């Protein structure tokens, strides 16, 4: 027997999923996260899971891990002291940026903290032109002096970012060699390796973020690897990237900037699998945890990959699934602002002290407290009784807001849920309506510990008619780790006009990227049958400042391929912007190749249908406050584990399971499909 383990470490809970390849046996587990040292919570969760299924650690054949370590270090400013070596005259580019305020009309808006102080930024005499020509040779003497100054200043990491290094990388390579000679203990980050693309500020920002996070990630993966090894797990663990694929711990330590959306990306991967199971191609994912909610749109079963994003105010050029995050989770704190308005989030109570009902010292109401007050979540415990809570503490916390607002406790609790729902709906409109998609044409896949609790409220807000609740919604991100492939991405920026370029020129560019991919395949020991490559090119109209990624077909690049690129670009431009600029030349900007190594994945088999009667899964009743009923109403309680394929549950009802709770209001039904997913629809 071979067991595969997926671990997703979030801000509140660490989720563990164990899957046995031969029998399809699935076991899930949750433990509280340990923010001071996430590796402790992860190791504890894995050890508990192994003990529960009664196996030896040596029987584990795969470990996949999603983490928020890089993200949290960036958000909380817990990276290392970092230095910068850049082209002379450009050391202030990091501070100048694009000369834009974060919010055009907010005069008090603050930019994120600079990750490199000015006295640690050194301009070096060298200059490369846009075509790769060296105008000014690298001054190695001044470079050595700068490196020695950084060493004396006590920096732990150095970012190296010279102009147009993506066209001519030799100067950065020399700088790296000198750095290793003079300051070998420093982590270093080279822009031509981290982001070999144009747009100087974004490339610089990405390189600096990578250096800033590098030692943090190195320390984390070293500690976690050691603890997993001490458990007796012999396989090398893999870590999720923002693009949905996994990489080795060593690769993640070298390029932590590619892991800033590590955790949320695996939920999207798992949702794609759920879509294939249910036969629903158009999905909007809704992952609500304890700290935040992550949403993504899957059109025809695929999530768009973006190559540039802004994370906590820092531009990052790295392939990422198009996931939008909002500070709305179960632990999000409700408060009254200076205008006497009720607000929710983004500040969170986290895992410790957590919501007021945890009894760990927090007296501010959270979204979870609002649900406990309304009894949509169990008023006495969470996690099927493993975690005791106190409803009276939730009532007391919400009552403080209610008194200030002049409202009742129940109405205030419901108001908290209305506001957090509006926040989440706004996030979904960003990835749907603002990009030419109508959410009413999509099904909502709700997961995360809090997702199924709020799914119907959110779907109703957006006019969505169908909701899918996976079998294990609270640990779906951990399960997604068992469904993803090894993946990495390569790119090259060279500007061409589509109507003026030869197919052979484009082909030679992809040949060079393919050589890099082959080297990666060999290093990762990926066998030829498991190797997959996909090609895209970023296109724009000449003069535009934003590109659209267009997929290339497999096979040789011909004149027909170029015509297809033009057609696909126009189709995407029309959907995104509502028009095409006929007669305007199309420009090819950045050529991209993604390389994947397919691995064995957790696979689920359909079960025979057993009839509509779900009464055998009823465990009792509970009064639940629901707006549809105008107050408290008696709701049947169901044990999710006892529901069978084809069973139908009619609201008002509460469907409980260890990792989440599904709230089914009056007027809604849930049908269990062959894979034990719940399909929720309005009657």
XYZ file of C-alpha atoms in Angstrom:
683
model
C 0.000 0.000 0.000
C 1.254 3.484 -0.910
C -0.158 6.559 0.763
C -0.018 10.069 -0.674
C -0.084 13.010 1.751
C -1.161 16.590 1.021
C -0.692 19.330 3.631
C -2.048 22.861 3.320
C -0.854 25.287 5.977
C -3.214 28.234 6.400
C -3.405 31.149 8.766
C -5.882 29.428 11.111
C -5.832 25.683 10.417
C -3.382 23.230 8.881
C -5.213 20.696 6.724
C -3.975 17.168 6.079
C -5.256 14.759 3.439
C -4.104 11.120 3.086
C -5.055 9.069 0.036
C -4.300 5.392 -0.652
C -3.703 4.776 -4.357
C -4.972 1.202 -4.647
C -8.135 1.264 -2.527
C -9.038 4.946 -2.906
C -9.295 5.280 0.885
C -9.337 8.936 1.931
C -8.639 10.364 5.383
C -8.714 14.052 6.289
C -7.525 15.844 9.404
C -7.221 19.381 10.752
C -4.973 20.856 13.428
C -4.509 24.453 14.541
C -1.754 26.281 12.680
C 1.344 27.420 14.580
C 2.163 30.858 13.107
C 5.354 31.206 15.164
C 6.750 28.091 13.439
C 4.433 26.629 10.756
C 6.561 23.487 10.476
C 5.414 22.426 13.973
C 1.740 22.397 13.020
C 2.486 20.644 9.742
C 4.562 17.925 11.375
C 1.913 17.412 14.052
C -0.834 17.167 11.440
C 1.085 14.614 9.364
C 1.979 12.573 12.455
C -1.691 12.578 13.579
C -2.845 11.543 10.117
C -0.372 8.685 9.871
C -1.437 7.463 13.307
C -5.136 7.649 12.437
C -4.806 5.477 9.332
C -2.518 3.084 11.188
C 0.468 3.057 8.856
C 4.207 3.491 9.093
C 5.808 6.683 7.838
C 7.839 4.566 5.414
C 4.583 3.752 3.573
C 4.198 7.387 2.497
C 5.090 7.603 -1.216
C 4.459 11.314 -1.803
C 4.241 14.516 0.244
C 2.849 17.705 -1.303
C 2.729 20.944 0.635
C 1.056 24.311 0.159
C 2.238 27.140 2.367
C 1.651 30.794 3.185
C 5.164 31.299 4.605
C 6.365 33.519 1.740
C 3.093 35.448 1.582
C 2.950 36.085 5.320
C 6.613 37.113 5.485
C 5.967 39.653 2.723
C 2.750 40.990 4.246
C 4.120 41.195 7.776
C 7.532 42.571 6.775
C 9.417 39.611 8.214
C 11.912 39.168 5.391
C 15.639 39.723 5.805
C 17.832 42.788 5.504
C 18.408 43.086 1.752
C 20.856 44.945 -0.486
C 20.604 45.882 -4.163
C 23.135 46.102 -6.987
C 21.779 47.826 -10.077
C 22.816 49.928 -13.056
C 24.297 53.297 -12.131
C 21.662 56.027 -11.969
C 18.811 53.571 -11.313
C 19.084 52.803 -7.612
C 16.007 54.913 -6.836
C 13.811 53.095 -9.353
C 12.631 50.817 -6.556
C 11.216 53.866 -4.769
C 9.999 55.817 -7.806
C 8.207 52.850 -9.360
C 5.557 53.936 -11.851
C 4.976 57.257 -10.046
C 1.416 56.209 -9.270
C -0.480 56.291 -5.993
C -2.019 52.974 -4.898
C -5.439 54.634 -5.174
C -5.834 57.650 -7.447
C -8.431 59.427 -5.308
C -7.159 58.456 -1.854
C -4.842 61.224 -0.679
C -3.965 59.230 2.461
C -3.109 56.015 0.626
C 0.238 54.624 1.715
C 2.701 52.780 -0.466
C 4.137 49.521 0.850
C 7.339 49.629 2.835
C 10.508 49.623 0.739
C 12.241 46.274 1.025
C 15.711 47.809 0.491
C 16.798 50.962 2.307
C 18.422 53.619 0.130
C 21.880 53.317 1.689
C 21.845 49.608 0.791
C 21.129 50.293 -2.898
C 24.279 50.655 -5.032
C 24.428 51.863 -8.633
C 27.239 50.148 -10.566
C 28.890 51.571 -13.669
C 27.658 49.369 -16.555
C 25.143 49.744 -19.367
C 23.489 47.341 -21.778
C 21.193 48.607 -24.535
C 17.786 47.196 -25.378
C 19.174 45.017 -28.177
C 21.754 43.440 -25.851
C 24.669 45.580 -27.012
C 27.142 46.522 -24.254
C 27.558 50.290 -24.215
C 29.486 50.514 -20.928
C 31.466 47.533 -19.630
C 30.917 46.415 -16.035
C 33.204 48.155 -13.526
C 34.283 45.183 -11.425
C 36.304 47.306 -8.994
C 33.324 49.416 -7.906
C 31.199 46.262 -7.832
C 33.575 44.604 -5.354
C 33.540 47.745 -3.220
C 29.736 47.711 -3.169
C 29.619 44.029 -2.211
C 32.060 44.638 0.640
C 29.947 47.569 1.838
C 26.820 45.380 1.857
C 28.671 42.712 3.812
C 29.823 45.277 6.349
C 26.228 46.556 6.656
C 25.069 43.075 7.675
C 22.660 42.292 4.854
C 21.510 38.695 4.501
C 20.457 38.804 0.845
C 21.421 40.725 -2.293
C 19.292 41.426 -5.362
C 21.157 41.966 -8.640
C 19.196 43.775 -11.339
C 20.929 45.411 -14.311
C 19.202 47.100 -17.245
C 18.241 44.747 -20.107
C 19.860 41.739 -18.470
C 17.235 39.574 -20.151
C 18.960 40.445 -23.458
C 22.520 40.257 -22.118
C 22.987 38.438 -18.800
C 26.782 38.404 -18.652
C 27.096 41.396 -16.303
C 24.734 39.828 -13.764
C 26.651 36.549 -13.970
C 29.914 38.361 -13.258
C 28.272 40.163 -10.327
C 27.097 36.820 -8.938
C 30.617 35.401 -9.213
C 32.110 38.365 -7.372
C 29.405 38.161 -4.723
C 30.203 34.486 -4.126
C 33.899 35.342 -3.804
C 33.474 38.279 -1.441
C 30.246 37.418 0.408
C 29.448 33.709 -0.089
C 27.080 33.470 2.874
C 24.610 35.957 1.347
C 21.558 34.728 -0.534
C 21.506 36.306 -3.987
C 18.825 36.786 -6.599
C 19.571 37.474 -10.293
C 16.919 39.218 -12.357
C 17.728 37.353 -15.593
C 16.907 34.105 -13.791
C 13.974 35.286 -11.690
C 12.112 37.346 -14.340
C 13.856 37.406 -17.762
C 11.366 39.884 -19.197
C 11.016 43.568 -20.016
C 9.488 46.268 -17.769
C 12.352 47.320 -15.589
C 10.487 48.281 -12.420
C 8.431 45.097 -12.251
C 11.506 42.968 -12.905
C 13.384 44.849 -10.207
C 10.523 44.498 -7.724
C 10.287 40.746 -8.369
C 14.028 40.256 -7.944
C 14.063 42.221 -4.681
C 11.051 40.334 -3.278
C 12.756 37.046 -4.126
C 15.944 38.102 -2.309
C 13.976 39.470 0.654
C 12.137 36.151 1.115
C 14.963 33.786 0.155
C 16.598 33.144 3.559
C 13.155 32.908 5.206
C 12.087 30.168 2.795
C 15.458 28.435 3.035
C 15.171 28.238 6.801
C 11.577 27.054 6.610
C 12.120 24.228 4.126
C 15.240 23.088 5.965
C 13.363 22.896 9.282
C 10.335 21.176 7.737
C 12.449 18.701 5.757
C 14.286 17.749 8.925
C 11.097 17.241 10.923
C 9.458 15.141 8.197
C 12.618 13.078 7.956
C 12.571 12.584 11.734
C 9.043 11.190 11.374
C 10.492 8.515 9.101
C 9.220 9.917 5.789
C 11.841 9.075 3.185
C 10.422 10.736 0.039
C 11.474 14.242 -0.959
C 8.521 16.621 -0.382
C 7.204 18.950 -3.077
C 5.927 22.511 -2.615
C 3.162 24.196 -4.579
C 3.847 27.187 -6.797
C 1.509 30.037 -7.595
C 0.974 28.526 -11.076
C -0.707 25.432 -9.599
C 2.218 23.087 -10.179
C 4.703 21.757 -7.655
C 8.461 22.064 -7.387
C 11.112 20.590 -5.128
C 11.869 22.199 -1.772
C 15.301 23.190 -3.100
C 13.779 24.996 -6.092
C 11.273 26.743 -3.824
C 14.085 27.924 -1.558
C 15.877 29.380 -4.579
C 12.790 31.122 -6.011
C 10.332 31.764 -3.154
C 8.683 34.563 -5.163
C 6.986 31.811 -7.181
C 5.226 30.513 -4.065
C 3.360 33.617 -2.891
C 0.039 32.010 -3.913
C 1.150 28.507 -2.971
C -1.834 27.611 -0.797
C -4.759 29.024 -2.827
C -3.505 27.615 -6.143
C -4.029 23.998 -5.086
C -7.669 24.685 -4.289
C -8.152 25.798 -7.886
C -6.431 22.619 -9.123
C -8.784 20.495 -7.010
C -11.807 22.509 -8.197
C -10.833 21.712 -11.784
C -11.000 18.020 -10.854
C -14.412 18.569 -9.225
C -15.576 20.217 -12.441
C -14.508 17.167 -14.442
C -16.354 14.883 -12.018
C -19.599 16.837 -12.199
C -19.391 17.635 -15.909
C -19.572 21.386 -15.183
C -16.945 23.262 -17.193
C -17.672 26.860 -16.194
C -16.938 27.390 -12.515
C -16.137 30.174 -10.092
C -14.137 28.934 -7.114
C -14.805 30.340 -3.656
C -12.246 29.352 -1.029
C -13.070 30.899 2.344
C -10.738 30.100 5.202
C -10.085 31.647 8.561
C -8.196 34.709 7.340
C -9.156 35.411 3.727
C -11.239 34.350 0.739
C -9.705 33.425 -2.611
C -11.735 33.398 -5.809
C -10.925 32.327 -9.356
C -12.775 31.790 -12.621
C -12.536 28.563 -14.627
C -13.790 28.899 -18.198
C -14.109 25.573 -20.040
C -12.446 23.908 -17.073
C -9.276 26.019 -17.088
C -8.066 28.864 -14.904
C -6.257 31.710 -16.616
C -2.569 32.071 -15.818
C -1.333 35.640 -15.412
C 2.326 36.545 -15.648
C 2.260 39.652 -13.520
C 0.385 40.489 -10.357
C 0.549 42.776 -7.339
C 0.866 41.070 -3.956
C 0.437 43.360 -0.933
C 1.465 46.327 -3.063
C 4.569 44.711 -4.583
C 4.539 44.030 -8.354
C 5.631 40.469 -9.100
C 6.416 39.073 -12.539
C 5.896 35.344 -12.114
C 3.348 32.907 -13.535
C 0.322 32.707 -11.237
C -3.167 31.318 -11.472
C -5.533 34.273 -11.784
C -6.669 34.254 -8.146
C -8.118 37.289 -6.403
C -7.859 37.499 -2.616
C -9.909 39.563 -0.188
C -9.522 39.840 3.587
C -12.783 38.087 4.386
C -12.515 34.882 6.412
C -14.097 33.256 9.410
C -11.677 35.112 11.657
C -12.240 38.528 10.047
C -13.056 41.072 12.746
C -16.201 43.216 12.639
C -15.891 46.789 13.873
C -17.453 50.245 13.658
C -15.461 52.816 11.705
C -15.101 56.535 12.299
C -18.299 57.184 10.365
C -20.268 54.856 12.664
C -20.585 52.249 9.913
C -20.271 48.508 10.435
C -17.216 47.060 8.648
C -15.718 43.565 8.443
C -12.028 42.748 7.876
C -9.393 42.655 6.608
C -7.958 42.409 10.140
C -8.262 38.835 11.386
C -8.197 37.132 14.768
C -6.236 34.290 13.159
C -5.657 30.972 14.924
C -4.625 32.489 18.250
C -6.497 34.103 19.929
C -9.055 33.357 17.200
C -12.776 34.246 17.315
C -14.275 35.266 20.650
C -16.011 31.894 20.995
C -12.610 30.165 21.260
C -12.222 31.665 24.738
C -8.561 32.561 24.193
C -8.807 36.234 25.082
C -10.252 37.937 21.996
C -13.375 39.984 22.736
C -13.910 41.429 19.237
C -16.633 39.766 17.131
C -15.654 37.859 14.012
C -17.563 36.304 11.133
C -17.400 32.954 12.925
C -18.901 34.553 16.035
C -21.769 35.918 13.937
C -22.470 32.415 12.625
C -22.304 30.959 16.127
C -24.753 33.587 17.392
C -27.187 32.728 14.576
C -26.434 29.013 15.136
C -25.674 28.410 11.471
C -22.511 26.941 12.979
C -22.713 24.656 15.989
C -23.048 26.730 19.191
C -20.972 24.336 21.321
C -18.154 22.927 19.199
C -16.351 22.820 15.856
C -14.547 19.976 14.028
C -17.195 17.404 15.004
C -16.697 17.982 18.703
C -12.895 18.123 18.761
C -12.863 21.872 19.384
C -15.120 23.243 22.135
C -16.454 26.794 21.786
C -18.635 29.080 23.906
C -21.611 30.770 22.219
C -22.095 33.160 25.147
C -18.724 34.741 24.359
C -19.823 35.282 20.744
C -23.091 36.856 21.905
C -21.196 39.137 24.278
C -18.784 40.243 21.540
C -21.531 40.947 18.979
C -23.617 42.679 21.639
C -20.942 45.387 22.006
C -21.412 46.351 18.361
C -25.182 46.006 18.567
C -25.372 48.452 21.478
C -23.301 51.045 19.593
C -25.424 50.619 16.456
C -28.731 50.621 18.317
C -29.644 47.226 16.839
C -30.474 43.796 18.178
C -27.774 41.161 18.588
C -29.282 38.855 15.962
C -29.756 41.657 13.427
C -26.164 42.793 14.001
C -24.840 39.253 13.526
C -26.816 38.977 10.304
C -25.466 42.372 9.238
C -21.916 41.111 9.732
C -22.653 38.227 7.369
C -24.298 40.560 4.843
C -21.214 42.785 4.788
C -18.707 39.961 4.449
C -20.868 38.533 1.652
C -20.768 41.876 -0.158
C -16.965 41.938 0.189
C -16.695 38.476 -1.343
C -19.154 39.291 -4.125
C -17.036 42.300 -5.029
C -13.986 40.037 -5.326
C -15.855 37.686 -7.660
C -16.987 40.577 -9.851
C -13.321 41.542 -10.279
C -12.480 38.168 -11.863
C -15.750 37.817 -13.773
C -17.752 40.939 -14.694
C -14.679 43.137 -15.084
C -13.229 40.591 -17.518
C -16.268 40.047 -19.664
C -17.833 37.063 -17.855
C -21.328 36.916 -16.371
C -21.226 35.013 -13.037
C -24.780 33.820 -13.677
C -23.356 31.599 -16.430
C -21.130 29.816 -13.897
C -21.545 27.417 -10.996
C -20.038 28.365 -7.634
C -17.631 25.803 -6.155
C -17.499 26.569 -2.428
C -14.752 25.186 -0.231
C -12.443 26.108 2.626
C -13.685 25.655 6.158
C -16.098 28.601 5.892
C -16.995 28.447 2.175
C -20.041 26.133 2.410
C -21.396 28.170 5.359
C -21.698 31.282 3.172
C -22.119 29.729 -0.272
C -25.869 30.230 -0.706
C -25.742 33.837 0.546
C -22.951 34.608 -1.903
C -24.567 32.839 -4.852
C -27.831 34.680 -4.238
C -25.978 38.012 -4.131
C -24.480 37.276 -7.565
C -27.560 35.675 -9.133
C -25.798 32.311 -9.489
C -28.185 29.358 -9.692
C -25.976 26.357 -8.928
C -23.509 25.621 -6.135
C -21.130 22.672 -5.863
C -19.864 21.634 -2.416
C -17.037 19.079 -2.779
C -16.939 15.996 -0.555
C -14.134 17.407 1.600
C -14.506 21.187 1.217
C -12.537 22.152 4.299
C -9.375 20.397 3.115
C -9.795 20.740 -0.648
C -6.523 22.668 -0.981
C -4.699 19.785 0.709
C -6.468 17.344 -1.603
C -5.473 19.462 -4.596
C -1.840 18.797 -3.707
C -2.471 15.178 -4.689
C -3.852 16.199 -8.089
C -1.171 18.488 -9.462
C 1.901 18.026 -11.642
C 5.470 19.212 -11.460
C 5.678 22.465 -13.402
C 7.966 25.340 -14.225
C 7.894 28.227 -16.707
C 10.364 29.840 -19.109
C 10.081 33.124 -20.990
C 11.926 35.519 -23.284
C 11.063 39.093 -24.266
C 11.731 40.022 -27.919
C 9.468 42.525 -29.701
C 8.183 41.667 -33.190
C 5.344 42.920 -35.360
C 3.139 39.989 -36.249
C 2.764 41.105 -39.861
C 6.525 41.468 -40.263
C 8.003 38.414 -38.523
C 8.984 35.091 -40.067
C 7.681 31.843 -38.657
C 11.284 30.587 -38.490
C 12.212 33.462 -36.162
C 9.442 32.563 -33.726
C 10.381 28.897 -34.004
C 14.003 29.587 -33.040
C 12.890 31.485 -29.931
C 10.788 28.555 -28.782
C 13.633 26.158 -29.582
C 15.801 28.061 -27.088
C 13.073 27.882 -24.446
C 12.638 24.174 -25.181
C 16.333 23.594 -24.485
C 15.872 25.157 -21.045
C 12.846 22.933 -20.482
C 14.833 19.822 -21.463
C 17.492 20.704 -18.914
C 14.797 21.028 -16.259
C 13.192 17.712 -17.250
C 16.548 15.970 -16.863
C 17.297 17.628 -13.527
C 13.900 16.625 -12.126
C 14.284 13.088 -13.574
C 11.005 13.316 -15.489
C 10.607 10.493 -17.988
C 9.843 11.365 -21.631
C 6.240 9.991 -21.629
C 5.412 12.268 -18.687
C 6.793 15.440 -20.280
C 4.350 18.087 -21.463
C 5.066 21.556 -22.867
C 2.656 24.353 -23.703
C 3.484 27.547 -25.581
C 1.913 30.990 -25.338
C 2.866 34.452 -26.529
C 1.925 37.819 -25.019
C 0.349 40.032 -27.695
C -0.831 43.631 -27.882
C -1.633 46.306 -30.391
C 1.441 48.433 -31.060
C 1.337 51.303 -28.594
C -0.660 49.464 -25.960
C 0.854 48.982 -22.526
C -0.874 45.712 -21.594
C -0.604 42.313 -23.223
C -2.947 39.366 -23.672
C -1.598 35.818 -23.524
C -2.459 33.747 -26.610
C -1.985 29.981 -26.754
C -0.069 28.436 -29.662
C -1.106 25.080 -31.135
C 1.202 22.076 -30.895
C 3.509 21.240 -33.766
C 5.766 23.256 -36.077
C 5.292 27.016 -36.284
C 4.147 28.045 -39.754
C 2.483 30.995 -41.436
C -0.832 29.376 -40.482
C 0.276 29.510 -36.822
C 0.836 33.271 -37.144
C -2.635 33.734 -38.614
C -4.101 31.723 -35.737
C -2.251 33.916 -33.209
C -3.871 36.994 -34.759
C -7.354 35.429 -34.660
C -7.019 34.307 -31.062
C -5.683 37.689 -29.993
C -8.631 39.505 -31.569
C -11.088 37.108 -29.952
C -9.534 37.611 -26.509
C -9.287 41.393 -26.995
C -12.949 41.626 -27.950
C -14.039 39.641 -24.890
C -11.852 41.630 -22.512
C -12.345 45.150 -23.904
C -15.451 44.847 -26.083
C -13.779 45.796 -29.389
C -10.902 45.144 -31.770
C -8.793 47.805 -33.496
C -9.007 46.738 -37.115
C -5.991 47.710 -39.178
C -3.752 48.291 -36.157
C -0.559 46.189 -36.169
C -0.319 43.408 -33.585
C 2.918 43.129 -31.647
C 4.408 39.947 -30.164
C 6.161 40.773 -26.898
C 7.059 37.873 -24.610
C 7.308 34.227 -25.617
C 6.466 31.686 -22.914
C 6.824 27.960 -22.502
C 5.460 25.995 -19.534
C 6.971 22.587 -18.840
C 5.072 19.979 -16.842
C 5.968 16.565 -15.574
C 2.818 14.492 -15.181
C 2.665 12.447 -11.967
C 0.252 9.853 -10.614
C -2.700 11.601 -9.035
C -5.410 10.803 -6.555
C -8.365 9.514 -8.575
C -11.922 8.990 -7.361
C -14.418 6.452 -8.662
C -18.167 7.075 -8.986
C -20.489 5.219 -6.660
C -23.861 3.646 -7.487
C -26.919 5.807 -6.936
C -29.018 4.768 -3.913
C -32.223 6.814 -4.028
C -33.514 10.210 -2.916
C -34.401 9.413 0.715
C -31.834 11.065 2.997
C -33.640 10.523 6.313
C -31.068 7.981 7.522
C -28.471 10.784 7.641
C -30.555 13.008 9.975
C -28.993 13.344 13.424
C -31.369 15.857 15.018
C -32.681 19.407 14.766
C -31.425 22.869 15.725
C -33.010 26.299 15.758
C -31.149 28.410 13.205
C -31.670 32.103 12.471
C -32.320 32.551 8.749
C -33.330 35.718 6.961
C -35.574 33.700 4.635
C -37.647 32.576 7.626
C -37.628 35.983 9.307
C -35.963 34.643 12.455
C -35.182 31.345 14.105
C -36.494 28.246 12.356
C -36.069 24.557 13.042
C -33.473 23.042 10.698
C -32.789 19.347 10.265
C -29.194 18.336 11.005
C -27.488 15.916 8.623
C -24.250 13.993 8.942
C -22.452 14.489 5.614
C -20.666 11.146 5.980
C -24.008 9.311 6.038
C -25.378 10.850 2.830
C -25.478 8.506 -0.168
C -25.409 9.195 -3.938
C -28.793 10.464 -5.219
C -29.918 11.505 -1.700
C -31.757 14.843 -1.641
C -31.699 17.252 1.305
C -34.378 19.944 1.477
C -33.779 23.212 3.334
C -33.890 24.524 5.939
C -31.081 22.160 6.843
C -27.550 22.070 8.216
C -25.155 19.476 6.804
C -22.277 18.885 9.219
C -18.912 17.265 8.639
C -15.563 17.412 10.392
C -14.005 19.995 8.089
C -16.952 22.308 7.329
C -20.678 23.028 7.590
C -23.082 23.497 4.685
C -25.984 25.865 5.339
C -29.085 25.125 3.270
C -31.740 27.864 3.698
C -35.442 27.554 3.084
C -36.148 27.159 -0.630
C -32.919 25.310 -1.509
C -32.167 21.639 -2.082
C -28.927 19.677 -2.214
C -28.497 16.503 -4.253
C -25.611 14.105 -3.691
C -23.879 13.097 -6.928
C -21.987 9.887 -7.708
C -18.740 11.361 -6.346
C -20.441 12.506 -3.107
C -20.353 16.185 -4.090
C -23.400 18.256 -3.104
C -25.166 20.029 -5.962
C -27.176 22.865 -4.396
C -29.960 24.623 -6.321
C -32.944 26.818 -5.591
C -36.249 24.971 -5.730
